[in-house]
Amino acid sequence: MKYPVSKYEKDNENLQFYVNNVRILTPNEYNQLKEKIPKDEYKTKLDILMITGMRYAEYLRLYDHPEWFNEKRNIIHLPEEAALKVKRKQRQRTINNLPSMFNYLLKDFWKAKCPPQESTWNKDLQRWAKLANLNPYGISAKTTRKSIESYMISAGIPVNVVCLRQGHDSLTSMNHYQGLAFSDDENKDIERLLKLWGILK
């Protein structure tokens, strides 16, 4: 099974940060997790997944298709075959508003070995979460995608803009992320990160 039932239980102090049993990380938790990753190449992989909000299948295919990154415009254009997801409402999409130095992250990504399969990445994330003293329940390949989407909604980026970037229909985004209860300090950290990553102007 891709998402096997684990021995972990939900973090009862942070129930507001679960979306369909996927754990949303606060900015501080994201940094805690990243600090415990032993190799720089895996930190790079985590950052790319977080900043782009790509589905893991899209991310794996990007490794084999560097031509999908337009360095001059600093955008990633995902064609129809990038996800092959039956339920997709959007045939293709463009991921824009990327950091100014994002091309260096991608160059390191393509120089490194092929990313692991999703099931392996899930296990890695849970192992690193434990090292970071985070409850591993719900932390998976979907965590980065759900986290960045929640950050964008929380920061006031219009839902239609988030949907276009992430390949969602608006109802999905509204249902998942409108009620997440970030603290004032967490919202400040979110705004700082989104500006650093070029997502929030």
CSV table of C-alpha atoms in Angstrom, one decimal:
chain,number,residue,atom,x,y,z
A,1,MET,CA,0.0,0.0,0.0
A,2,LYS,CA,1.2,3.5,-0.8
A,3,TYR,CA,-0.1,4.9,2.5
A,4,PRO,CA,0.0,2.0,4.9
A,5,VAL,CA,-1.7,2.2,8.2
A,6,SER,CA,1.0,3.1,10.7
A,7,LYS,CA,1.3,2.6,14.4
A,8,TYR,CA,1.2,6.4,14.8
A,9,GLU,CA,-1.8,8.3,16.1
A,10,LYS,CA,-2.9,11.9,15.3
A,11,ASP,CA,-1.5,14.7,17.2
A,12,ASN,CA,-4.4,15.7,19.4
A,13,GLU,CA,-2.9,19.2,20.0
A,14,ASN,CA,-2.8,20.0,16.3
A,15,LEU,CA,-6.0,18.4,14.9
A,16,GLN,CA,-6.7,21.7,13.0
A,17,PHE,CA,-3.6,20.9,10.8
A,18,TYR,CA,-4.9,17.7,9.3
A,19,VAL,CA,-6.6,17.8,5.8
A,20,ASN,CA,-8.0,14.4,4.9
A,21,ASN,CA,-5.5,12.9,7.3
A,22,VAL,CA,-2.6,14.7,5.6
A,23,ARG,CA,-0.5,16.8,8.1
A,24,ILE,CA,0.0,20.5,7.3
A,25,LEU,CA,3.3,21.7,8.6
A,26,THR,CA,3.7,25.2,10.1
A,27,PRO,CA,6.8,27.1,8.8
A,28,ASN,CA,8.6,26.3,12.0
A,29,GLU,CA,7.8,22.6,11.7
A,30,TYR,CA,8.9,22.7,8.1
A,31,ASN,CA,12.3,24.1,9.1
A,32,GLN,CA,12.6,21.5,12.0
A,33,LEU,CA,12.0,18.7,9.5
A,34,LYS,CA,14.4,20.1,6.9
A,35,GLU,CA,17.2,20.5,9.5
A,36,LYS,CA,17.0,16.7,10.3
A,37,ILE,CA,17.4,15.6,6.7
A,38,PRO,CA,21.0,14.3,6.6
A,39,LYS,CA,21.9,15.0,2.9
A,40,ASP,CA,21.7,18.3,1.0
A,41,GLU,CA,20.3,16.6,-2.1
A,42,TYR,CA,17.2,15.6,-0.1
A,43,LYS,CA,16.8,19.0,1.4
A,44,THR,CA,16.8,20.3,-2.2
A,45,LYS,CA,14.1,17.8,-3.1
A,46,LEU,CA,12.0,18.8,-0.2
A,47,ASP,CA,12.3,22.5,-1.0
A,48,ILE,CA,11.4,21.9,-4.7
A,49,LEU,CA,8.3,20.0,-3.6
A,50,MET,CA,7.3,22.6,-1.1
A,51,ILE,CA,7.9,25.7,-3.3
A,52,THR,CA,6.2,24.3,-6.4
A,53,GLY,CA,3.4,22.4,-4.7
A,54,MET,CA,3.7,19.8,-7.4
A,55,ARG,CA,2.1,16.4,-7.0
A,56,TYR,CA,4.7,13.7,-6.4
A,57,ALA,CA,4.0,12.1,-9.8
A,58,GLU,CA,4.6,15.5,-11.5
A,59,TYR,CA,7.8,15.9,-9.6
A,60,LEU,CA,9.1,12.5,-10.6
A,61,ARG,CA,8.4,13.2,-14.3
A,62,LEU,CA,10.0,16.6,-14.0
A,63,TYR,CA,13.3,14.8,-13.3
A,64,ASP,CA,13.1,13.2,-16.7
A,65,HIS,CA,11.9,16.4,-18.5
A,66,PRO,CA,14.2,19.4,-17.7
A,67,GLU,CA,12.7,21.1,-20.8
A,68,TRP,CA,9.5,21.7,-18.8
A,69,PHE,CA,11.5,24.4,-16.9
A,70,ASN,CA,11.7,27.7,-18.8
A,71,GLU,CA,14.8,29.3,-17.3
A,72,LYS,CA,14.4,32.6,-19.1
A,73,ARG,CA,10.8,33.1,-17.7
A,74,ASN,CA,11.5,31.2,-14.5
A,75,ILE,CA,8.4,29.0,-14.8
A,76,ILE,CA,7.6,25.3,-14.9
A,77,HIS,CA,5.1,24.3,-17.6
A,78,LEU,CA,3.5,21.0,-16.8
A,79,PRO,CA,1.9,19.4,-19.9
A,80,GLU,CA,-1.0,17.0,-19.8
A,81,GLU,CA,1.2,13.9,-19.4
A,82,ALA,CA,2.9,15.4,-16.2
A,83,ALA,CA,0.3,13.9,-13.8
A,84,LEU,CA,-1.9,11.5,-15.7
A,85,LYS,CA,-4.5,11.9,-13.0
A,86,VAL,CA,-7.9,10.8,-14.1
A,87,LYS,CA,-9.7,13.4,-11.9
A,88,ARG,CA,-7.7,16.3,-13.1
A,89,LYS,CA,-9.9,19.3,-14.1
A,90,GLN,CA,-7.0,21.1,-15.8
A,91,ARG,CA,-5.2,19.5,-18.7
A,92,GLN,CA,-2.0,21.5,-18.3
A,93,ARG,CA,-0.7,24.3,-16.0
A,94,THR,CA,2.1,26.7,-15.4
A,95,ILE,CA,3.8,27.1,-12.0
A,96,ASN,CA,5.0,30.7,-11.8
A,97,ASN,CA,6.1,33.1,-9.1
A,98,LEU,CA,9.2,31.0,-8.3
A,99,PRO,CA,12.3,32.3,-6.4
A,100,SER,CA,14.8,34.3,-8.4
A,101,MET,CA,17.5,31.7,-7.9
A,102,PHE,CA,15.2,28.7,-8.4
A,103,ASN,CA,17.2,27.5,-11.4
A,104,TYR,CA,20.1,26.6,-9.1
A,105,LEU,CA,17.9,24.4,-7.0
A,106,LEU,CA,16.7,22.6,-10.2
A,107,LYS,CA,20.3,22.2,-11.5
A,108,ASP,CA,21.2,20.5,-8.2
A,109,PHE,CA,18.1,18.4,-8.5
A,110,TRP,CA,19.0,17.2,-12.0
A,111,LYS,CA,22.6,16.5,-11.1
A,112,ALA,CA,21.6,14.3,-8.1
A,113,LYS,CA,20.3,10.7,-8.4
A,114,CYS,CA,16.7,10.0,-9.4
A,115,PRO,CA,14.2,10.9,-6.7
A,116,PRO,CA,12.9,7.9,-4.7
A,117,GLN,CA,9.5,6.3,-5.4
A,118,GLU,CA,6.6,7.9,-3.4
A,119,SER,CA,6.4,5.1,-0.9
A,120,THR,CA,10.1,5.4,-0.1
A,121,TRP,CA,9.8,9.2,0.2
A,122,ASN,CA,6.9,8.7,2.7
A,123,LYS,CA,9.0,6.5,4.9
A,124,ASP,CA,11.9,8.9,4.7
A,125,LEU,CA,9.7,11.9,5.7
A,126,GLN,CA,8.3,10.0,8.7
A,127,ARG,CA,11.8,8.9,9.8
A,128,TRP,CA,13.0,12.5,9.6
A,129,ALA,CA,9.9,13.7,11.4
A,130,LYS,CA,10.6,11.5,14.3
A,131,LEU,CA,14.2,12.9,14.4
A,132,ALA,CA,12.7,16.4,14.5
A,133,ASN,CA,10.3,15.5,17.4
A,134,LEU,CA,7.3,15.8,15.1
A,135,ASN,CA,4.4,13.4,15.2
A,136,PRO,CA,4.9,11.4,11.9
A,137,TYR,CA,1.1,10.7,11.6
A,138,GLY,CA,-0.1,12.1,8.3
A,139,ILE,CA,3.3,13.3,7.1
A,140,SER,CA,3.7,12.1,3.5
A,141,ALA,CA,4.5,13.1,0.0
A,142,LYS,CA,1.2,15.1,0.0
A,143,THR,CA,2.3,17.2,3.0
A,144,THR,CA,4.4,19.7,1.1
A,145,ARG,CA,1.6,20.2,-1.5
A,146,LYS,CA,-1.1,20.7,1.1
A,147,SER,CA,1.1,22.9,3.2
A,148,ILE,CA,2.0,25.4,0.5
A,149,GLU,CA,-1.6,25.6,-0.6
A,150,SER,CA,-2.7,26.3,2.9
A,151,TYR,CA,0.0,29.0,3.2
A,152,MET,CA,-1.2,30.7,0.0
A,153,ILE,CA,-4.8,30.7,1.1
A,154,SER,CA,-3.9,31.9,4.6
A,155,ALA,CA,-1.8,34.8,3.1
A,156,GLY,CA,-4.8,36.1,1.2
A,157,ILE,CA,-3.7,35.0,-2.3
A,158,PRO,CA,-7.0,34.8,-4.3
A,159,VAL,CA,-8.4,31.3,-4.5
A,160,ASN,CA,-8.5,31.4,-8.3
A,161,VAL,CA,-4.8,32.2,-8.4
A,162,VAL,CA,-4.0,29.3,-6.1
A,163,CYS,CA,-6.2,27.0,-8.1
A,164,LEU,CA,-4.5,27.9,-11.4
A,165,ARG,CA,-1.0,27.4,-9.9
A,166,GLN,CA,-1.9,24.1,-8.2
A,167,GLY,CA,-4.3,22.6,-10.7
A,168,HIS,CA,-7.3,22.5,-8.4
A,169,ASP,CA,-10.9,23.4,-8.9
A,170,SER,CA,-12.0,26.2,-6.5
A,171,LEU,CA,-14.3,24.0,-4.5
A,172,THR,CA,-11.4,21.7,-3.5
A,173,SER,CA,-9.3,24.6,-2.3
A,174,MET,CA,-12.2,26.2,-0.4
A,175,ASN,CA,-13.1,23.0,1.4
A,176,HIS,CA,-9.6,22.1,2.4
A,177,TYR,CA,-7.9,25.3,3.5
A,178,GLN,CA,-10.3,28.1,4.4
A,179,GLY,CA,-10.5,27.2,8.1
A,180,LEU,CA,-6.9,26.4,9.1
A,181,ALA,CA,-6.1,28.2,12.3
A,182,PHE,CA,-2.6,29.5,12.1
A,183,SER,CA,-1.5,31.8,14.9
A,184,ASP,CA,-0.5,35.4,14.3
A,185,ASP,CA,3.2,34.5,14.5
A,186,GLU,CA,2.7,31.6,12.1
A,187,ASN,CA,1.0,33.9,9.7
A,188,LYS,CA,3.9,36.3,9.9
A,189,ASP,CA,6.3,33.4,9.2
A,190,ILE,CA,4.1,32.3,6.3
A,191,GLU,CA,4.2,35.7,4.7
A,192,ARG,CA,8.0,35.9,5.1
A,193,LEU,CA,8.4,32.5,3.5
A,194,LEU,CA,6.1,33.2,0.6
A,195,LYS,CA,7.9,36.5,-0.1
A,196,LEU,CA,11.3,34.7,0.1
A,197,TRP,CA,10.0,32.0,-2.4
A,198,GLY,CA,8.6,34.6,-4.8
A,199,ILE,CA,5.0,33.5,-4.4
A,200,LEU,CA,3.8,36.6,-2.5
A,201,LYS,CA,4.8,40.0,-3.9
